[in-house]
Amino acid sequence: MEPMTDMQPPPAPSSAASPVPAVELLVKDGCHLCADALAVVGEVCGRLGVDWQAVDIAGRPYLAERHAEEIPVLMVDGVQRDFWRIDPVRLERMLTADRP
């Protein structure tokens, strides 16, 4: 996945899904739900051996405007899949679903 610039929306998801999901958690400072989500995503992805990254929306106007009230936001393969409270069971199902 190419890094996003500060002023541009993220690229559209690829039509060819990777066998390994791309997982990003959008977060911001001062967000109490973000700390919980970081722990959940870290635990589930760590157990499954899936790489993931936390993306701070500060300094990224497009992301900050789009997701200001939904933080944290779980993105899988460039698609918003969850926000606020990340459910570990649902996340595991997303990451272990049959992939092409």
PDB file of C-alpha atoms in Angstrom:
ATOM      1  CA  MET A   1       0.000   0.000   0.000  1.00  0.00           C
ATOM      2  CA  GLU A   2       1.390   3.400  -0.952  1.00  0.00           C
ATOM      3  CA  PRO A   3       1.603   6.014   1.806  1.00  0.00           C
ATOM      4  CA  MET A   4      -1.061   8.716   1.719  1.00  0.00           C
ATOM      5  CA  THR A   5      -0.188  12.364   1.386  1.00  0.00           C
ATOM      6  CA  ASP A   6      -1.667  14.779   3.877  1.00  0.00           C
ATOM      7  CA  MET A   7      -4.181  16.331   1.505  1.00  0.00           C
ATOM      8  CA  GLN A   8      -5.330  13.415  -0.623  1.00  0.00           C
ATOM      9  CA  PRO A   9      -7.891  10.711   0.060  1.00  0.00           C
ATOM     10  CA  PRO A  10      -6.558   7.179   0.344  1.00  0.00           C
ATOM     11  CA  PRO A  11      -6.326   5.167  -2.866  1.00  0.00           C
ATOM     12  CA  ALA A  12      -9.272   2.991  -3.797  1.00  0.00           C
ATOM     13  CA  PRO A  13      -9.012  -0.588  -2.585  1.00  0.00           C
ATOM     14  CA  SER A  14      -7.448  -2.972  -5.061  1.00  0.00           C
ATOM     15  CA  SER A  15      -9.831  -5.335  -6.803  1.00  0.00           C
ATOM     16  CA  ALA A  16      -7.296  -8.141  -6.405  1.00  0.00           C
ATOM     17  CA  ALA A  17      -7.288  -9.018  -2.720  1.00  0.00           C
ATOM     18  CA  SER A  18      -3.989  -9.998  -1.187  1.00  0.00           C
ATOM     19  CA  PRO A  19      -3.768 -13.318   0.644  1.00  0.00           C
ATOM     20  CA  VAL A  20      -2.679 -11.277   3.684  1.00  0.00           C
ATOM     21  CA  PRO A  21      -5.028  -8.490   4.769  1.00  0.00           C
ATOM     22  CA  ALA A  22      -3.697  -4.935   5.093  1.00  0.00           C
ATOM     23  CA  VAL A  23      -4.770  -3.735   8.541  1.00  0.00           C
ATOM     24  CA  GLU A  24      -4.643  -0.110   9.685  1.00  0.00           C
ATOM     25  CA  LEU A  25      -6.060   1.439  12.822  1.00  0.00           C
ATOM     26  CA  LEU A  26      -6.749   5.174  12.569  1.00  0.00           C
ATOM     27  CA  VAL A  27      -6.166   6.860  15.937  1.00  0.00           C
ATOM     28  CA  LYS A  28      -5.606  10.278  17.518  1.00  0.00           C
ATOM     29  CA  ASP A  29      -4.065  11.574  20.739  1.00  0.00           C
ATOM     30  CA  GLY A  30      -6.357  11.908  23.719  1.00  0.00           C
ATOM     31  CA  CYS A  31      -8.728   9.183  22.520  1.00  0.00           C
ATOM     32  CA  HIS A  32      -9.520   6.714  25.310  1.00  0.00           C
ATOM     33  CA  LEU A  33     -11.135   4.257  22.891  1.00  0.00           C
ATOM     34  CA  CYS A  34      -7.956   4.299  20.793  1.00  0.00           C
ATOM     35  CA  ALA A  35      -5.936   2.781  23.633  1.00  0.00           C
ATOM     36  CA  ASP A  36      -8.444  -0.063  23.914  1.00  0.00           C
ATOM     37  CA  ALA A  37      -8.494  -0.579  20.139  1.00  0.00           C
ATOM     38  CA  LEU A  38      -4.686  -0.609  19.930  1.00  0.00           C
ATOM     39  CA  ALA A  39      -4.618  -3.399  22.508  1.00  0.00           C
ATOM     40  CA  VAL A  40      -7.316  -5.440  20.721  1.00  0.00           C
ATOM     41  CA  VAL A  41      -5.811  -5.076  17.245  1.00  0.00           C
ATOM     42  CA  GLY A  42      -2.316  -5.752  18.567  1.00  0.00           C
ATOM     43  CA  GLU A  43      -3.417  -8.914  20.358  1.00  0.00           C
ATOM     44  CA  VAL A  44      -5.506 -10.358  17.501  1.00  0.00           C
ATOM     45  CA  CYS A  45      -3.053  -9.479  14.725  1.00  0.00           C
ATOM     46  CA  GLY A  46      -0.119 -10.686  16.824  1.00  0.00           C
ATOM     47  CA  ARG A  47      -1.782 -14.024  17.486  1.00  0.00           C
ATOM     48  CA  LEU A  48      -2.620 -14.463  13.792  1.00  0.00           C
ATOM     49  CA  GLY A  49       0.754 -13.232  12.525  1.00  0.00           C
ATOM     50  CA  VAL A  50      -0.831 -10.351  10.597  1.00  0.00           C
ATOM     51  CA  ASP A  51       1.153  -7.118  10.252  1.00  0.00           C
ATOM     52  CA  TRP A  52      -0.746  -3.939  11.029  1.00  0.00           C
ATOM     53  CA  GLN A  53      -0.082  -0.288  11.636  1.00  0.00           C
ATOM     54  CA  ALA A  54      -1.561   2.529  13.661  1.00  0.00           C
ATOM     55  CA  VAL A  55      -2.074   5.751  11.705  1.00  0.00           C
ATOM     56  CA  ASP A  56      -2.390   9.010  13.656  1.00  0.00           C
ATOM     57  CA  ILE A  57      -4.885  11.261  11.858  1.00  0.00           C
ATOM     58  CA  ALA A  58      -3.267  14.416  13.287  1.00  0.00           C
ATOM     59  CA  GLY A  59      -1.664  16.348  10.455  1.00  0.00           C
ATOM     60  CA  ARG A  60      -3.677  14.472   7.835  1.00  0.00           C
ATOM     61  CA  PRO A  61      -6.564  16.822   7.051  1.00  0.00           C
ATOM     62  CA  TYR A  62      -8.470  14.385   4.848  1.00  0.00           C
ATOM     63  CA  LEU A  63      -8.468  11.655   7.495  1.00  0.00           C
ATOM     64  CA  ALA A  64      -9.098  14.081  10.355  1.00  0.00           C
ATOM     65  CA  GLU A  65     -12.128  15.582   8.615  1.00  0.00           C
ATOM     66  CA  ARG A  66     -13.554  12.270   7.457  1.00  0.00           C
ATOM     67  CA  HIS A  67     -13.104  10.334  10.702  1.00  0.00           C
ATOM     68  CA  ALA A  68     -13.050  12.987  13.448  1.00  0.00           C
ATOM     69  CA  GLU A  69     -16.081  11.567  15.270  1.00  0.00           C
ATOM     70  CA  GLU A  70     -15.539   7.861  14.531  1.00  0.00           C
ATOM     71  CA  ILE A  71     -12.045   7.367  15.968  1.00  0.00           C
ATOM     72  CA  PRO A  72     -10.660   4.759  16.288  1.00  0.00           C
ATOM     73  CA  VAL A  73     -11.376   3.372  12.817  1.00  0.00           C
ATOM     74  CA  LEU A  74     -10.378  -0.101  11.657  1.00  0.00           C
ATOM     75  CA  MET A  75      -9.429  -0.336   7.985  1.00  0.00           C
ATOM     76  CA  VAL A  76      -8.903  -3.728   6.332  1.00  0.00           C
ATOM     77  CA  ASP A  77      -7.633  -3.721   2.753  1.00  0.00           C
ATOM     78  CA  GLY A  78      -8.427  -0.006   2.511  1.00  0.00           C
ATOM     79  CA  VAL A  79     -12.076  -0.436   3.528  1.00  0.00           C
ATOM     80  CA  GLN A  80     -13.549   0.861   6.782  1.00  0.00           C
ATOM     81  CA  ARG A  81     -14.675  -2.237   8.680  1.00  0.00           C
ATOM     82  CA  ASP A  82     -15.282  -1.027  12.239  1.00  0.00           C
ATOM     83  CA  PHE A  83     -15.023   2.013  14.502  1.00  0.00           C
ATOM     84  CA  TRP A  84     -15.195   3.064  18.160  1.00  0.00           C
ATOM     85  CA  ARG A  85     -15.051  -0.282  19.969  1.00  0.00           C
ATOM     86  CA  ILE A  86     -13.205  -2.932  17.984  1.00  0.00           C
ATOM     87  CA  ASP A  87     -14.645  -6.385  18.612  1.00  0.00           C
ATOM     88  CA  PRO A  88     -11.854  -9.003  18.787  1.00  0.00           C
ATOM     89  CA  VAL A  89     -14.067 -11.887  17.631  1.00  0.00           C
ATOM     90  CA  ARG A  90     -15.326  -9.965  14.599  1.00  0.00           C
ATOM     91  CA  LEU A  91     -11.781  -8.805  13.781  1.00  0.00           C
ATOM     92  CA  GLU A  92     -10.486 -12.370  13.902  1.00  0.00           C
ATOM     93  CA  ARG A  93     -13.288 -13.491  11.570  1.00  0.00           C
ATOM     94  CA  MET A  94     -12.397 -10.712   9.116  1.00  0.00           C
ATOM     95  CA  LEU A  95      -8.745 -11.675   9.127  1.00  0.00           C
ATOM     96  CA  THR A  96      -9.257 -15.423   8.804  1.00  0.00           C
ATOM     97  CA  ALA A  97     -12.021 -15.400   6.191  1.00  0.00           C
ATOM     98  CA  ASP A  98     -11.179 -17.209   2.973  1.00  0.00           C
ATOM     99  CA  ARG A  99      -9.029 -14.965   0.835  1.00  0.00           C
ATOM    100  CA  PRO A 100      -8.207 -15.464  -2.858  1.00  0.00           C
TER     101      PRO A 100
END
